[in-house]
Coordinates of C-alpha atoms in Angstrom, one line a residue:
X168 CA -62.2 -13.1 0.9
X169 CA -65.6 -13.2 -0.5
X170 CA -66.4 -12.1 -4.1
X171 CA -67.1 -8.4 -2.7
X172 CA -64.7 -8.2 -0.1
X173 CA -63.3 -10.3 3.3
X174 CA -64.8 -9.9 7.1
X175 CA -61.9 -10.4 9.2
X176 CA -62.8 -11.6 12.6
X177 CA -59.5 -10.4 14.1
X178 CA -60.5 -7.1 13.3
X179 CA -62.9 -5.4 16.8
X180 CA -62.8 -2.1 16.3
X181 CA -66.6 -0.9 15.1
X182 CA -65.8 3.0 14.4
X183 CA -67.2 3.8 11.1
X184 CA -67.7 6.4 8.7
X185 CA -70.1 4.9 6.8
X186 CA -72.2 1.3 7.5
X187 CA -73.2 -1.0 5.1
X188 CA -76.2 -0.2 3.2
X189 CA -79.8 -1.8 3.5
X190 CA -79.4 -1.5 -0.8
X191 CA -75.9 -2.7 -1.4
X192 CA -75.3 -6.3 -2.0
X193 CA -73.8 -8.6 0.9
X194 CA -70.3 -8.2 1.9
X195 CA -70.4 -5.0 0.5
X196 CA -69.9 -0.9 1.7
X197 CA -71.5 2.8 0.1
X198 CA -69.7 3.4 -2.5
X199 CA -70.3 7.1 -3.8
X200 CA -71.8 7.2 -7.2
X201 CA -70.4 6.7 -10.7
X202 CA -67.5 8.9 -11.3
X203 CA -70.0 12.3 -12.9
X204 CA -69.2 13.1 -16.6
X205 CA -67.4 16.3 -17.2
X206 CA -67.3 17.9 -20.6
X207 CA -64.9 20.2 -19.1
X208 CA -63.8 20.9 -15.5
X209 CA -63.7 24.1 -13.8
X210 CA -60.7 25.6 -11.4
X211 CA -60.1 23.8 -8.3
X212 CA -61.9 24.9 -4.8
X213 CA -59.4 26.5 -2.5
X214 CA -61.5 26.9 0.7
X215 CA -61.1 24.7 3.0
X216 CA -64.5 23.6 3.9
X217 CA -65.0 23.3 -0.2
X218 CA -62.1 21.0 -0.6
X219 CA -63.3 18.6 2.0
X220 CA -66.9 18.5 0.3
X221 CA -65.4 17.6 -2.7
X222 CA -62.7 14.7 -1.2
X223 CA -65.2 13.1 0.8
X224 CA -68.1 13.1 -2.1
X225 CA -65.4 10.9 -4.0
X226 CA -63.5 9.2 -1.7
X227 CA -64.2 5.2 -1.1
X228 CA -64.1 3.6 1.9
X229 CA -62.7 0.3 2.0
X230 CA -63.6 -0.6 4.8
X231 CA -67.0 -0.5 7.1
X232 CA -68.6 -2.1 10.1
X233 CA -70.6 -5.3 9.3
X234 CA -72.3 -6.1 13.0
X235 CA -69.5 -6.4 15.2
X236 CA -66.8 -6.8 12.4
X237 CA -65.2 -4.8 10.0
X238 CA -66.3 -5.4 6.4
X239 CA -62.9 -5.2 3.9
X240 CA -65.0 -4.3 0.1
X241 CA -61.9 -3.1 -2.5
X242 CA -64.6 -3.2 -5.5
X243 CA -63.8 0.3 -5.9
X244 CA -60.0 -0.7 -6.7
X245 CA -60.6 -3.9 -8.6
X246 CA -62.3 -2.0 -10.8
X247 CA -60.3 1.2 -11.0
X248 CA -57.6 -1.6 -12.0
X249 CA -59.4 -3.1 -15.4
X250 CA -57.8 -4.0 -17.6
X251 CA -54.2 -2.3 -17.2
X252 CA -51.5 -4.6 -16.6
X253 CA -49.7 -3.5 -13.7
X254 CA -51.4 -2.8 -10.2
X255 CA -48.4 -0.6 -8.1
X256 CA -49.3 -0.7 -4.6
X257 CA -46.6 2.0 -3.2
X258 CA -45.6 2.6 0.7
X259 CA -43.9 3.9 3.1
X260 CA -41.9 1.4 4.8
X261 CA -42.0 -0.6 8.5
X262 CA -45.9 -0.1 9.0
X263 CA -48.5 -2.7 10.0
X264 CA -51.4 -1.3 8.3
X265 CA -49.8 -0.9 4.7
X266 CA -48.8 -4.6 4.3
X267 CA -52.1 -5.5 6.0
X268 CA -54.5 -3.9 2.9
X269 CA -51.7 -4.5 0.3
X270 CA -52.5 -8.3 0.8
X271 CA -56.1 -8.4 1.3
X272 CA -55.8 -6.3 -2.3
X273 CA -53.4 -8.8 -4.0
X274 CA -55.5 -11.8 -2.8
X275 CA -58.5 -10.2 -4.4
X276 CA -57.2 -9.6 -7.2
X277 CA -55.5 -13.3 -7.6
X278 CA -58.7 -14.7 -6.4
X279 CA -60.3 -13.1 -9.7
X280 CA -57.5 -14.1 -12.1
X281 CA -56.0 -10.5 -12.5
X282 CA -52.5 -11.0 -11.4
X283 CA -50.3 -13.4 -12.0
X284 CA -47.1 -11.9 -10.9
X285 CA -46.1 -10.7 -7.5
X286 CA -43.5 -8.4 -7.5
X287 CA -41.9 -6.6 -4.9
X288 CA -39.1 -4.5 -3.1
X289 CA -37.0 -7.7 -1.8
X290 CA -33.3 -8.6 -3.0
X291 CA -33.3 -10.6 -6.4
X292 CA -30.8 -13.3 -5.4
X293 CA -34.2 -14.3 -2.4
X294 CA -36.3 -14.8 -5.9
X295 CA -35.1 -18.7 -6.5
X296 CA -35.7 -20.0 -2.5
X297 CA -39.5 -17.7 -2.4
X298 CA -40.8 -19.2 -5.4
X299 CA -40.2 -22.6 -4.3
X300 CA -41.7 -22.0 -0.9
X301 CA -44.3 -20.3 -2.8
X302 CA -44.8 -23.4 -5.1
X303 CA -44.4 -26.0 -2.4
X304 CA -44.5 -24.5 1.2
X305 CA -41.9 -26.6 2.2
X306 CA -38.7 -24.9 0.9
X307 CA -36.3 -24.3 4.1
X308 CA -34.2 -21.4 2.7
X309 CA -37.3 -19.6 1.4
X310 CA -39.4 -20.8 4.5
X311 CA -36.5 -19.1 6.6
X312 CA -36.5 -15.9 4.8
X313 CA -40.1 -15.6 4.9
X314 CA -40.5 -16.9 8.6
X315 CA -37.8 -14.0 9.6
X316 CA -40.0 -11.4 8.5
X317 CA -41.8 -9.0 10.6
X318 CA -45.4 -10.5 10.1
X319 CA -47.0 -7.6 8.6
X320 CA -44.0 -6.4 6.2
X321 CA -44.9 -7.1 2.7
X322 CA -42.2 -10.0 2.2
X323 CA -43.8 -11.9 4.6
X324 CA -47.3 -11.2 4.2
X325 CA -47.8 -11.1 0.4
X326 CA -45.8 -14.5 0.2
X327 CA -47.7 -16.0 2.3
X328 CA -51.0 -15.0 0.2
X329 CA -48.9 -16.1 -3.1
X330 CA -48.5 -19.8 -1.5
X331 CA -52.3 -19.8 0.0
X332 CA -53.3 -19.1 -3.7
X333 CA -50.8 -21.9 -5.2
X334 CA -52.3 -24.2 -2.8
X335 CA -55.9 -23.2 -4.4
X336 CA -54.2 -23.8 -7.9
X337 CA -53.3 -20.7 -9.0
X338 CA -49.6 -20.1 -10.2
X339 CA -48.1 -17.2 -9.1
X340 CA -44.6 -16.2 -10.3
X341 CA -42.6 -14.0 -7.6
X342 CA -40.6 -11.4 -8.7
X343 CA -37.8 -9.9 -6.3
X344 CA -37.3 -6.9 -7.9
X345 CA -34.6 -5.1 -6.0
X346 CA -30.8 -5.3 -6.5
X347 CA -29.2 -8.4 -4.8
X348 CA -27.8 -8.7 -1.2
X349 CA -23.5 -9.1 -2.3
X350 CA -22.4 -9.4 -5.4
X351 CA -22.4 -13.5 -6.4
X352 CA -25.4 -13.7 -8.7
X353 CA -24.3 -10.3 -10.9
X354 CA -20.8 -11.9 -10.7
X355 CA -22.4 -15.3 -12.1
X356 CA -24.7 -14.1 -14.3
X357 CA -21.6 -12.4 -16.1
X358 CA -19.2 -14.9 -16.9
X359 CA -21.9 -16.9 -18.1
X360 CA -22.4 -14.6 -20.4
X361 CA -19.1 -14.0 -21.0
X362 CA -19.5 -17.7 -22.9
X363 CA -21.4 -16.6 -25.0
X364 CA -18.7 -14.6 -26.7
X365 CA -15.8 -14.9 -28.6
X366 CA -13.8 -12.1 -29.4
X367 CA -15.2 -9.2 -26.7
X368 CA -14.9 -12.4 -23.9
X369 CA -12.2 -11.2 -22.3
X370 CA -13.4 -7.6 -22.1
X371 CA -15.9 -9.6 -19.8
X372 CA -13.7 -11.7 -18.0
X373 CA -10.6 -10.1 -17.3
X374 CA -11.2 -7.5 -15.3
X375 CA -14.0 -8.8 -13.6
X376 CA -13.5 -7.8 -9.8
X377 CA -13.4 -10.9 -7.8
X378 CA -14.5 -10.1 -3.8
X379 CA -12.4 -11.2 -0.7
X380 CA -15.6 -10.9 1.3
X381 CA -19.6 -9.7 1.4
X382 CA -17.9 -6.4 2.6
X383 CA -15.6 -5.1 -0.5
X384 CA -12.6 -3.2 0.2
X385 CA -11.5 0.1 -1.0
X386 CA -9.3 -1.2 -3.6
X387 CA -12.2 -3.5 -4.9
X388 CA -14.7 -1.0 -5.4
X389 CA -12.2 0.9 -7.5
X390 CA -11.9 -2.1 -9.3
X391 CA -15.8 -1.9 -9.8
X392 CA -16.2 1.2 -10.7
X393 CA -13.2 0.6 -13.2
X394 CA -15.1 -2.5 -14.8
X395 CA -18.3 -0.7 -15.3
X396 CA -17.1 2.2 -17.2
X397 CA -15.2 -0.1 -19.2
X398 CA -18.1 -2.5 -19.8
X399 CA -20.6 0.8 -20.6
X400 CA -17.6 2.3 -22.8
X401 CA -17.5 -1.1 -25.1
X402 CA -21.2 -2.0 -24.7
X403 CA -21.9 -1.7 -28.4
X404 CA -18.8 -3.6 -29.6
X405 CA -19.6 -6.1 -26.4
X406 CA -23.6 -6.3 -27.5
X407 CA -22.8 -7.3 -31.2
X408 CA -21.8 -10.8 -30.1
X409 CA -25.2 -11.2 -27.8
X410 CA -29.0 -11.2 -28.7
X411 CA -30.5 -8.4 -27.7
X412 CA -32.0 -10.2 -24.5
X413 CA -28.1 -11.3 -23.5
X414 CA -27.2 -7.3 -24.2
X415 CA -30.0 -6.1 -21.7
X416 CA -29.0 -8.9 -19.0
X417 CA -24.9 -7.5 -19.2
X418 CA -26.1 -4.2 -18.7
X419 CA -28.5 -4.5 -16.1
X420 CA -25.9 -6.8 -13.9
X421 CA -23.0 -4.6 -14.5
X422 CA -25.5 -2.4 -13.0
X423 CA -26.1 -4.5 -10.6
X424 CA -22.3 -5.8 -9.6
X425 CA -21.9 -1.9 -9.1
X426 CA -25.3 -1.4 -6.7
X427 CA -24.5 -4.6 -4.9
X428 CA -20.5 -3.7 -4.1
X429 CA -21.3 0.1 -3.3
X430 CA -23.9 -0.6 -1.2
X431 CA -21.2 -1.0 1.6
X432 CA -20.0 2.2 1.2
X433 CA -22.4 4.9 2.9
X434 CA -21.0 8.0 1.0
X435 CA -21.9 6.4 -2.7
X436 CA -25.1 4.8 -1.3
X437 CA -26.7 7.8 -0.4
X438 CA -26.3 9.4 -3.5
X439 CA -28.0 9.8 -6.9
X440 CA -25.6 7.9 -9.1
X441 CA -26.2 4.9 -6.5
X442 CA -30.2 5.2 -6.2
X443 CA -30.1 5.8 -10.3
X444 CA -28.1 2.6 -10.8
X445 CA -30.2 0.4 -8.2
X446 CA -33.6 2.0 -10.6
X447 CA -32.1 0.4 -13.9
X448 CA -31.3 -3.2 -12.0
X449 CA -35.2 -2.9 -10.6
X450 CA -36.7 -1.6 -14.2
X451 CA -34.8 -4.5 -15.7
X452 CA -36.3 -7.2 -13.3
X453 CA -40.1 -5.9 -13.6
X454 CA -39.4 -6.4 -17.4
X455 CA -37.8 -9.7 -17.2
X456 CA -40.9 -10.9 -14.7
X457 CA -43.6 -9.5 -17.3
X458 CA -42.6 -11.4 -20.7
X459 CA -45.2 -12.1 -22.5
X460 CA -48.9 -10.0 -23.1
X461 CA -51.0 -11.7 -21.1
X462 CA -48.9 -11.1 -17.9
X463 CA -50.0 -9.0 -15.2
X464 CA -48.2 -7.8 -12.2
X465 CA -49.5 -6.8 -8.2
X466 CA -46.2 -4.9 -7.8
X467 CA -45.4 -3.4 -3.9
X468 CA -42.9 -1.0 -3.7
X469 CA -41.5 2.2 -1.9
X470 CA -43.6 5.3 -3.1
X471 CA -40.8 6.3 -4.9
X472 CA -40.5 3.3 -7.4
X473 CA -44.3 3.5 -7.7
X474 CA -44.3 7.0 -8.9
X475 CA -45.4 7.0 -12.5
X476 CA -44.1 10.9 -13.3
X477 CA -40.1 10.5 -13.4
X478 CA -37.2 8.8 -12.1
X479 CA -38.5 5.6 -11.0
X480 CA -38.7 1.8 -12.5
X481 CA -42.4 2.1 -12.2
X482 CA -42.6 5.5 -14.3
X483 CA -40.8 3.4 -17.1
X484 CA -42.9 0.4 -16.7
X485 CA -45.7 2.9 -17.7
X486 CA -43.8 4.8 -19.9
X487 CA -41.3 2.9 -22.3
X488 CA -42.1 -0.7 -21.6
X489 CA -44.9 -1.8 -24.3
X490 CA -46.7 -4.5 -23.1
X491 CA -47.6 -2.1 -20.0
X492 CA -47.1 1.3 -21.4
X493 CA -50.0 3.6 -20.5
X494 CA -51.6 0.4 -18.4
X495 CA -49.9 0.8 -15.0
X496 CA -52.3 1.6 -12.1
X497 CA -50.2 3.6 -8.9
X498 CA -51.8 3.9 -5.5
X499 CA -49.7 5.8 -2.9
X500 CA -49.9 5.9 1.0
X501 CA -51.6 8.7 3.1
X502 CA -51.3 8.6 7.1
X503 CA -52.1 10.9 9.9
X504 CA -49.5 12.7 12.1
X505 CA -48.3 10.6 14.7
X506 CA -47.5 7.9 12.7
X507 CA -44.3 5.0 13.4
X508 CA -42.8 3.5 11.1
X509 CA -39.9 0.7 11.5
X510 CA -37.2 2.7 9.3
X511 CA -33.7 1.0 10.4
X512 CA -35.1 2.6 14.1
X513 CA -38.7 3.4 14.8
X514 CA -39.5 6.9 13.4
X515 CA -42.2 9.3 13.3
X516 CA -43.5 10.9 10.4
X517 CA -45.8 13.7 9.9
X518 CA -49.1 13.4 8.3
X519 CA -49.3 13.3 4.0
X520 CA -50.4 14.5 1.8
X521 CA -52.0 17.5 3.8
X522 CA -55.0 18.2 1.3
X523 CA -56.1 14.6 2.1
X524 CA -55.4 15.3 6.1
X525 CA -57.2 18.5 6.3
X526 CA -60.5 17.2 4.5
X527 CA -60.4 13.6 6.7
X528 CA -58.3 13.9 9.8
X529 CA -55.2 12.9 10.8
X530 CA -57.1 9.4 11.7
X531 CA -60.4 8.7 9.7
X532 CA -62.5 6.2 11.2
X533 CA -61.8 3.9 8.2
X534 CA -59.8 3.8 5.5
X535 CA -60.5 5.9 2.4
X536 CA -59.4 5.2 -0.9
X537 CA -59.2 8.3 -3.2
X538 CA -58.4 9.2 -6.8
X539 CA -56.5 12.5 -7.2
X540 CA -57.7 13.3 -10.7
X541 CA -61.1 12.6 -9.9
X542 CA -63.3 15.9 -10.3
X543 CA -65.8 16.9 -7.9
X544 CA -68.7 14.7 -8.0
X545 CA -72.2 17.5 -8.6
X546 CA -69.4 20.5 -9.2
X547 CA -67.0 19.2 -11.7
X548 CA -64.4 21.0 -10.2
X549 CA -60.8 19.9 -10.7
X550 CA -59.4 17.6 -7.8
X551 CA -56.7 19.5 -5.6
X552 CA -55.6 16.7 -4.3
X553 CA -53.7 16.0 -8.0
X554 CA -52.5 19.4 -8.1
X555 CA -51.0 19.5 -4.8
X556 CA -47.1 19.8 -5.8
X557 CA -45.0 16.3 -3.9
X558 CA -41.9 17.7 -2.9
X559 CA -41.0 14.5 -0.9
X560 CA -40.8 11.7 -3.6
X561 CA -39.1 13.0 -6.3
X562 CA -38.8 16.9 -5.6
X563 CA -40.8 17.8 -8.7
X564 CA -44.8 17.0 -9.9
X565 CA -47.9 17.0 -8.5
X566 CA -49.4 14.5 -6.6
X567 CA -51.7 13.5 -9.9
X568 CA -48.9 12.8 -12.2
X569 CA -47.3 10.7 -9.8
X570 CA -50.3 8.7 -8.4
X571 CA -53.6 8.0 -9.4
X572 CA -54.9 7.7 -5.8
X573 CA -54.6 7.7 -2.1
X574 CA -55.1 4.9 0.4
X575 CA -55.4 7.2 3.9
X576 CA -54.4 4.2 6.4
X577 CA -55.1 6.6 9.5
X578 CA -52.0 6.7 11.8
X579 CA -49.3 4.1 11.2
X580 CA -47.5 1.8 13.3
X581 CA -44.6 0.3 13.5
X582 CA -44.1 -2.9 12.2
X583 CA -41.9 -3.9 14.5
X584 CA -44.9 -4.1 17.0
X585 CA -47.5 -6.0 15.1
X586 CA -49.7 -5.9 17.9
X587 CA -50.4 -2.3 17.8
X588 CA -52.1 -2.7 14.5
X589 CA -55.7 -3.0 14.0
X590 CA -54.9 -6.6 12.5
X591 CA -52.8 -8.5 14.0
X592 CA -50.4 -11.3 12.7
X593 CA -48.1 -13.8 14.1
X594 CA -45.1 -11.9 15.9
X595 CA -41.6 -12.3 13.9
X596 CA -38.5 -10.7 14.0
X597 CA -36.0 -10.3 11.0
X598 CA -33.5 -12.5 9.7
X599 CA -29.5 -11.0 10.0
X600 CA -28.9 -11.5 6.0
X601 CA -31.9 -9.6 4.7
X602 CA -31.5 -7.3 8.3
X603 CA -27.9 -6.2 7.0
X604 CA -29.3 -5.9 3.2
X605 CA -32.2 -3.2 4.8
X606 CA -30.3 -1.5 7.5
X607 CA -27.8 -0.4 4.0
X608 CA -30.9 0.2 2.0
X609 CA -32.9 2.2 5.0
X610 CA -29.4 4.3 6.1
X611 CA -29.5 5.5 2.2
X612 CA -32.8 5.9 1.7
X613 CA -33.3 7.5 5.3
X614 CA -30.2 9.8 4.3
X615 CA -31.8 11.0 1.1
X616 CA -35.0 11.2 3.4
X617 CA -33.9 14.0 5.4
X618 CA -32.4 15.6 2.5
X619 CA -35.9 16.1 0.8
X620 CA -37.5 16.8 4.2
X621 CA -34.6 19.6 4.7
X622 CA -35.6 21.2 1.5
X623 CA -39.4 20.3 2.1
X624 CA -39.3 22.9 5.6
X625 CA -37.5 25.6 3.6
X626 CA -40.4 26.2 1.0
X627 CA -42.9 28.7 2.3
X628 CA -46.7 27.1 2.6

């Protein structure tokens, strides 16, 4: 990565929208110009050929043809980042190309001392063994997880950038944000909190649901269910024995005791009180990994926990939490129809978001990075793309409360075939514990996936 951008050499294809520029500096592509200032903005275009005038004059690619290579130049993004705090980097999951850029965006961005944090959508009990391959390279239960991987899914290819940047000596602390695989480290982390009290320990202890296997049984997740009601219904009395720090880890691992045990059963897993409970455990962790002020996260998630409108850890993060309220920075996936993803199967997905696939095709030549509340750049018309309503991520808002841009990755493939991508990595295939842990999380998520897509084909266009 150079201090503009990175040439991969792996990368031959020399399609380009735009090339680089006798005037730009080296390692560099066009950029449109400054962002035009608008006293006021006027109503949105609704032709067609007048939305895609305004979309290209202000989208950004991020990539161009240097020579023979491709040319990676993410100025555009560094600098759309500042000075916030957290820099979301949402997908869709099982593609090449979204893990592919996500990395060459965290390493910039380490490279330059913005981040020091790398969070992201893996089980929190993988934290411990990735931060100490992370620190050392040598760690053989966090090599294994890693080396399990597919090569291009964000586990494996942002952690490998956090260890080539350790090696450099910059220290980056992982952050496993997601609930845990079974339920050992919520079960641990309670009865040693339960220590910490006198008279409210055995509302802690006694009914604490103990767990014949990884699999729990009918009769134990009544048990669960019993033990967190009980635990939220004596919360205050519990909480007046603990710091306020010990308060917020009992209720985010009753939480999590609850997400981890009910994950089993598909019925509760695809549902809301499931997906609501797994938000507080994640909204919880970012905290935890982001403690002091001078912290700064490159956090890559589903779309969903990215979303900064409602419903999501990362809407919080910019909302409620105050050392990142109103600094969170959210950039969402766009892809052309025809795309694969690795989803628990391979499956294909139309294209989104349709303003953004109308004004560039369903594959642009390169990828395109743009901002939906930008307004038109000679017009200062409003942006459609931020008004266009997203029905798929959390049924409600436009695409500009939820985002603040687009990455349009062209058609995506699978990541289960890394060598259909335009990069390429090392071939892998995944590891049965965090295998099991995905195929539960991609049957819910792919459930509640076909429910939104349901309601999605039943509103008139």
């Amino acid at each position: 990565m150079t201090d503009a951008g990175v040439v991969d050499p792996s990368v031959t294809d020399a399609s380009v929208d735009r090339q680089v520029p006798d005037g730009e500096p080296p390692g560099s592509c066009e950029r449109p110009p400054a962002p035009t200032v608008c006293p006021t903005t006027g109503p949105a275009p609704k032709a067609r050929d007048a939305i895609t005038e305004l979309l290209k004059g202000i989208g950004e690619p991020i990539r161009c043809a240097s020579g023979s290579k491709n040319l990676w130049d993410l100025r555009g993004l560094v600098d759309l980042y500042g000075d916030k705090r957290i820099f979301m980097m949402g997908e869709v999951h099982g593609s090449n190309e979204i893990g592919i850029v996500s990395s060459l965006v965290f390493e910039e961005l380490a490279q330059k001392g913005l981040v020091n944090v790398l969070g992201y959508e893996l089980p929190m009990d993988f934290e411990a063994p990735i931060q100490r391959y992370v620190d050392s390279g040598t760690d053989p239960v966090g090599e294994q997880v890693v080396q399990s991987l597919a090569p291009n899914m964000f586990g494996a290819i942002l952690t490998e950038i956090a260890r080539k940047q350790r090696e450099t000596g910059k220290k980056i602390h992982v952050a496993a944000v997601d609930v845990p695989t079974t339920t050992e480290l919520p079960s641990e982390a309670l009865r040693a909190l339960a220590q910490e009290l006198t008279t409210q320990r055995g509302a802690v202890l006694d009914t604490l649901p103990t767990y014949a296997s990884d699999m729990p049984t009918p009769e134990e997740l009544t048990r669960t269910r019993t033990y967190f009601d009980a635990i939220m219904a004596k919360k205050n009395e519990i909480c007046a024995e603990l710091t306020p720090a010990d308060c917020d880890r009992l209720v985010a691992m009753t939480h999590a005791l609850w997400v981890a045990a009910f994950a089993y059963d598909e019925g509760t897993a695809q549902g809301q009180e499931w997906f609501a409970k797994r938000e507080e455990v994640i909204f919880y962790n970012m905290r935890m990994a982001m403690p002091k002020a001078e912290d700064r996260m490159y956090l890559h998630m589903g779309a969903f926990h990215t979303n900064k409108h409602a419903a999501s850890a990362g809407s919080r993060m910019d909302k409620e939490y105050a050392l990142t309220k109103g600094k969170v920075l959210s950039i969402a996936p766009a892809y052309g129809d025809g795309s694969v993803i690795r989803y628990g199967r391979d499956q294909r997905l139309p294209g989104e978001p349709r303003t953004l696939t109308t004004a560039f095709g369903h594959e642009p030549a390169q990828p395109v990075f743009v901002a939906t509340n930008r307004p038109g750049q000679t017009t200062c018309e409003t942006n459609p793309l931020g008004l266009e309503p997203d029905e798929e991520v959390v049924g409600s808002g436009t695409r500009g409360q939820l985002y603040d841009g687009y990455i349009h990755y062209g058609k995506l493939t699978s990541e289960a075939r890394p060598n259909d991508a335009v990069l390429t990595r090392k071939d892998g295939v995944i590891g049965r514990t965090l295998e099991a842990f995905r195929a539960r999380i991609d049957r819910a998520e792919s459930a509640a996936l076909a429910r939104r897509m349901k309601v999605r084909s039943a509103v008139p266009r």
